PDB file of C-alpha atoms and ligand atoms in Angstrom:
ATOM      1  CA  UNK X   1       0.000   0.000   0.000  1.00 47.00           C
ATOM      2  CA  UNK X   2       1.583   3.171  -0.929  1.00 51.00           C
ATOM      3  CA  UNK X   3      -0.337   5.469   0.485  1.00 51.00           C
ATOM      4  CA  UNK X   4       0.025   4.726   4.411  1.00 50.00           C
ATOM      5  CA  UNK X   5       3.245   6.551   4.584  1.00 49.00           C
ATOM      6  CA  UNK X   6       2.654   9.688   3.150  1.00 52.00           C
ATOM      7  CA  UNK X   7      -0.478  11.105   4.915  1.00 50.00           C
ATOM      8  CA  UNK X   8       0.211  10.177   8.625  1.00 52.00           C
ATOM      9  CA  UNK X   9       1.532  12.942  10.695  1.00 52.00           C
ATOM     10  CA  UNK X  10      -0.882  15.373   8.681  1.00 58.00           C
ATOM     11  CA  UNK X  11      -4.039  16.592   9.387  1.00 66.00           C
ATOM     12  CA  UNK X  12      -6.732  16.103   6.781  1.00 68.00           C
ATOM     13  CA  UNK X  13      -9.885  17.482   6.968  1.00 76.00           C
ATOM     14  CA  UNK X  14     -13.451  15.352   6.085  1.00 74.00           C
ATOM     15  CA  UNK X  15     -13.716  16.827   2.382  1.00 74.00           C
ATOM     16  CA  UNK X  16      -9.841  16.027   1.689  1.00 75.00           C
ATOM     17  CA  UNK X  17     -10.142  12.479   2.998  1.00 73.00           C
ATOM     18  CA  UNK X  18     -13.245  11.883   0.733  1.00 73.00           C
ATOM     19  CA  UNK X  19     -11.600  13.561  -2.198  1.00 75.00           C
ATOM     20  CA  UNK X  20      -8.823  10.965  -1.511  1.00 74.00           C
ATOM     21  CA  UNK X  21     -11.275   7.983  -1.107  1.00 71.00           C
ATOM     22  CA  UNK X  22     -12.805   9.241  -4.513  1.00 70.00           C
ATOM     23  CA  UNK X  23      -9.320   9.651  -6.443  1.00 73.00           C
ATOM     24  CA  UNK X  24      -7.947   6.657  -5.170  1.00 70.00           C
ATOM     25  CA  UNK X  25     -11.059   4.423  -5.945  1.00 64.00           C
ATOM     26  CA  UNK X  26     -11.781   6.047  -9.527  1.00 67.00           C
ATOM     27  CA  UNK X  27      -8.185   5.272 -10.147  1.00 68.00           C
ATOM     28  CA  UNK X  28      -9.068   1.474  -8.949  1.00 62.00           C
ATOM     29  CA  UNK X  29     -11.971   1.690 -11.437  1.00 58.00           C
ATOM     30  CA  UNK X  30      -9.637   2.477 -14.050  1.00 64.00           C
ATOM     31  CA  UNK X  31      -7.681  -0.194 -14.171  1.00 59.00           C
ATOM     32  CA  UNK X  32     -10.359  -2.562 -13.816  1.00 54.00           C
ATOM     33  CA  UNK X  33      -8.959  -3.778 -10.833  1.00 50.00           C
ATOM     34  CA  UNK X  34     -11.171  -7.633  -9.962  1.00 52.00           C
ATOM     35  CA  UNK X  35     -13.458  -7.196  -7.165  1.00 55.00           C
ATOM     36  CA  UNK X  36     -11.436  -9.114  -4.211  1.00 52.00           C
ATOM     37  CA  UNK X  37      -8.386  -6.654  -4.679  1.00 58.00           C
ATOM     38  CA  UNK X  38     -10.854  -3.857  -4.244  1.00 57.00           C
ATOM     39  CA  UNK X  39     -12.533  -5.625  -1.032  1.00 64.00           C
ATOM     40  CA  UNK X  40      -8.890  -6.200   0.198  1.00 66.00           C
ATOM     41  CA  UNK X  41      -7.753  -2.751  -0.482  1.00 66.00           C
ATOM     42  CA  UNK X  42     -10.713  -1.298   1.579  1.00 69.00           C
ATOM     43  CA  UNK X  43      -9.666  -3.156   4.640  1.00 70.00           C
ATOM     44  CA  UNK X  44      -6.090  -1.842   4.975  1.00 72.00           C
ATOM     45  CA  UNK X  45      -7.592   1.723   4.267  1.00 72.00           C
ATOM     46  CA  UNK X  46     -10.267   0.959   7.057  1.00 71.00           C
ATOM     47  CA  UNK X  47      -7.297  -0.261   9.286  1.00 70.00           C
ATOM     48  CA  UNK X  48      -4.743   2.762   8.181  1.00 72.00           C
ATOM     49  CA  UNK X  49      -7.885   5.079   8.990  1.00 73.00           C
ATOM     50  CA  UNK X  50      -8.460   3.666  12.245  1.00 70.00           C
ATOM     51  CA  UNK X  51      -5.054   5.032  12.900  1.00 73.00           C
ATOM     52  CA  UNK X  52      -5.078   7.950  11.158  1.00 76.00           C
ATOM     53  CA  UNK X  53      -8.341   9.041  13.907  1.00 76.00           C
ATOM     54  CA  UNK X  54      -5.969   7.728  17.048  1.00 75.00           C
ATOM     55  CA  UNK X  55      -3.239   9.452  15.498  1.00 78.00           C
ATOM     56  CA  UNK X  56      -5.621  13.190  15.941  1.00 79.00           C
ATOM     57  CA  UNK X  57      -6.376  11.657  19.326  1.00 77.00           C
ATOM     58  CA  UNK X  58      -9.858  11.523  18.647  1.00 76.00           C
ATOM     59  CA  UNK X  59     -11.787   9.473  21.865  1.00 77.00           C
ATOM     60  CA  UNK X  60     -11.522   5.807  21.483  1.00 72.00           C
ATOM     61  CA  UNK X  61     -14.862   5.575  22.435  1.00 76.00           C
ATOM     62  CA  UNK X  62     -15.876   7.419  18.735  1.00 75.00           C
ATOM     63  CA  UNK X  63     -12.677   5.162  17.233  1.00 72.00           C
ATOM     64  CA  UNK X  64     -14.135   2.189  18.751  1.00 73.00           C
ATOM     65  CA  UNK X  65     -18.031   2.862  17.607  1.00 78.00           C
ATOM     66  CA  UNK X  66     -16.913   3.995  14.032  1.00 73.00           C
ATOM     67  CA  UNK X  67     -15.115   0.796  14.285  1.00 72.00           C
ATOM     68  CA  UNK X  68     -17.860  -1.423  15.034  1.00 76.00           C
ATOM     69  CA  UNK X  69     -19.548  -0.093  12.208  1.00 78.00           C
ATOM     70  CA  UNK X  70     -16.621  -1.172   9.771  1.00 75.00           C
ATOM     71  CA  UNK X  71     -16.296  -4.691  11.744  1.00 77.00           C
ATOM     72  CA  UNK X  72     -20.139  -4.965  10.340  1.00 81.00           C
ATOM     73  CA  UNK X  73     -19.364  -4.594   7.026  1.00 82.00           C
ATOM     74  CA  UNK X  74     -16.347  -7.112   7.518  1.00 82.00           C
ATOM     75  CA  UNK X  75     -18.258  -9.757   8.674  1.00 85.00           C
ATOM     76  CA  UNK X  76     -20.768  -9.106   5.666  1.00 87.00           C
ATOM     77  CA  UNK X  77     -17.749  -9.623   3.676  1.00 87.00           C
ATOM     78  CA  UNK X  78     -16.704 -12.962   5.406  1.00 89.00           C
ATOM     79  CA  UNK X  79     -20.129 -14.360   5.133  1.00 90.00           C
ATOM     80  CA  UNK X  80     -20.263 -13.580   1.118  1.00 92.00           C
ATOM     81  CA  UNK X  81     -17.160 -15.092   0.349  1.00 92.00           C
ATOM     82  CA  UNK X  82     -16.248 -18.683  -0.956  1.00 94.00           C
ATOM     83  CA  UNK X  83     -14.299 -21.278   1.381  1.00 94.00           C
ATOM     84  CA  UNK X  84     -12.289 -21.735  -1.763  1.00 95.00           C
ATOM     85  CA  UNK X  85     -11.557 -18.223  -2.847  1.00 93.00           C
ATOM     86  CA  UNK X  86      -8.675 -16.275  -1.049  1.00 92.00           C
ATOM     87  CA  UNK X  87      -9.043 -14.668   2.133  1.00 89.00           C
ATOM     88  CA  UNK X  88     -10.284 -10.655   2.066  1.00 86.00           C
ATOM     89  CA  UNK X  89      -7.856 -10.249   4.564  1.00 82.00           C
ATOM     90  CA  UNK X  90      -5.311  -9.466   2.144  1.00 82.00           C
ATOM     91  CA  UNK X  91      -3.182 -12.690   3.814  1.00 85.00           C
ATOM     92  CA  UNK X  92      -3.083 -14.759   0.304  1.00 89.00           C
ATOM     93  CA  UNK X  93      -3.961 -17.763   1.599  1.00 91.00           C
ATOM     94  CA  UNK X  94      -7.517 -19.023   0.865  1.00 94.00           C
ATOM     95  CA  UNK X  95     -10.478 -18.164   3.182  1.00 93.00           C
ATOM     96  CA  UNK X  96     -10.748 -21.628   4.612  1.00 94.00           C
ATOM     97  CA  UNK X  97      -7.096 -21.727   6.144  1.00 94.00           C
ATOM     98  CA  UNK X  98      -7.284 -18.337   7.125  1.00 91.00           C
ATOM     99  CA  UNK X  99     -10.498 -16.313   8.615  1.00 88.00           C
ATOM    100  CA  UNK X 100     -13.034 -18.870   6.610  1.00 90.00           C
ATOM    101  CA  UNK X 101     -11.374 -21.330   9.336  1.00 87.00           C
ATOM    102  CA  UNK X 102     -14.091 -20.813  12.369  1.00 71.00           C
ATOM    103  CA  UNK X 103     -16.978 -20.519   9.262  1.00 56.00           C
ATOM    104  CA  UNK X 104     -19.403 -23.390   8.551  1.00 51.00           C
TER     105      UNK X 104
HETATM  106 ZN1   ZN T 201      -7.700 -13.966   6.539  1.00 51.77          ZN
END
């Protein structure tokens, strides 16, 4: 991921982070990235903004419910995908040896 370096000491305000989220995923669009990579990539930028909010010392109590929110839509993502298809984790292996493991 390229863009977890750049951005963390900084400040960005609502509008820039959602002008980011739009560049980066029209750029995704583009090059017709397949649908896993995109579910992948918006897990490490849920997990990089989860930092990014500690980072402005925001209350963990808001972290924490914003993150609840995201863990949601994570487990709607584990119950959609295949035992045999790899892992949205980003981990490479395939969803049954990784988080697929506890699934039945
Ligand atoms: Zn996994």
């Amino acid at each position: 991921m390229p863009y977890g370096g750049e951005v963390t000491d900084r400040s960005v305000t609502a509008q820039q982070y959602g002008q980011f989220l739009i560049d980066v995923f029209e750029e995704w669009v583009r090059h017709n990235i397949a649908e896993v990579y995109v579910q992948m990539f918006d897990v490490a930028l849920a997990n990089w903004y989860m930092v990014h909010l500690l980072r402005q010392n925001r209350a963990p109590s808001e972290v924490m419910r914003l993150y609840a929110t995201r863990d949601q839509e994570w487990q709607a993502l584990l119950a959609k995908t295949g035992r045999n298809n790899p892992c949205p984790c980003g981990s490479g292996k395939k969803f049954k040896h990784c988080h697929g493991r506890d699934q039945s």
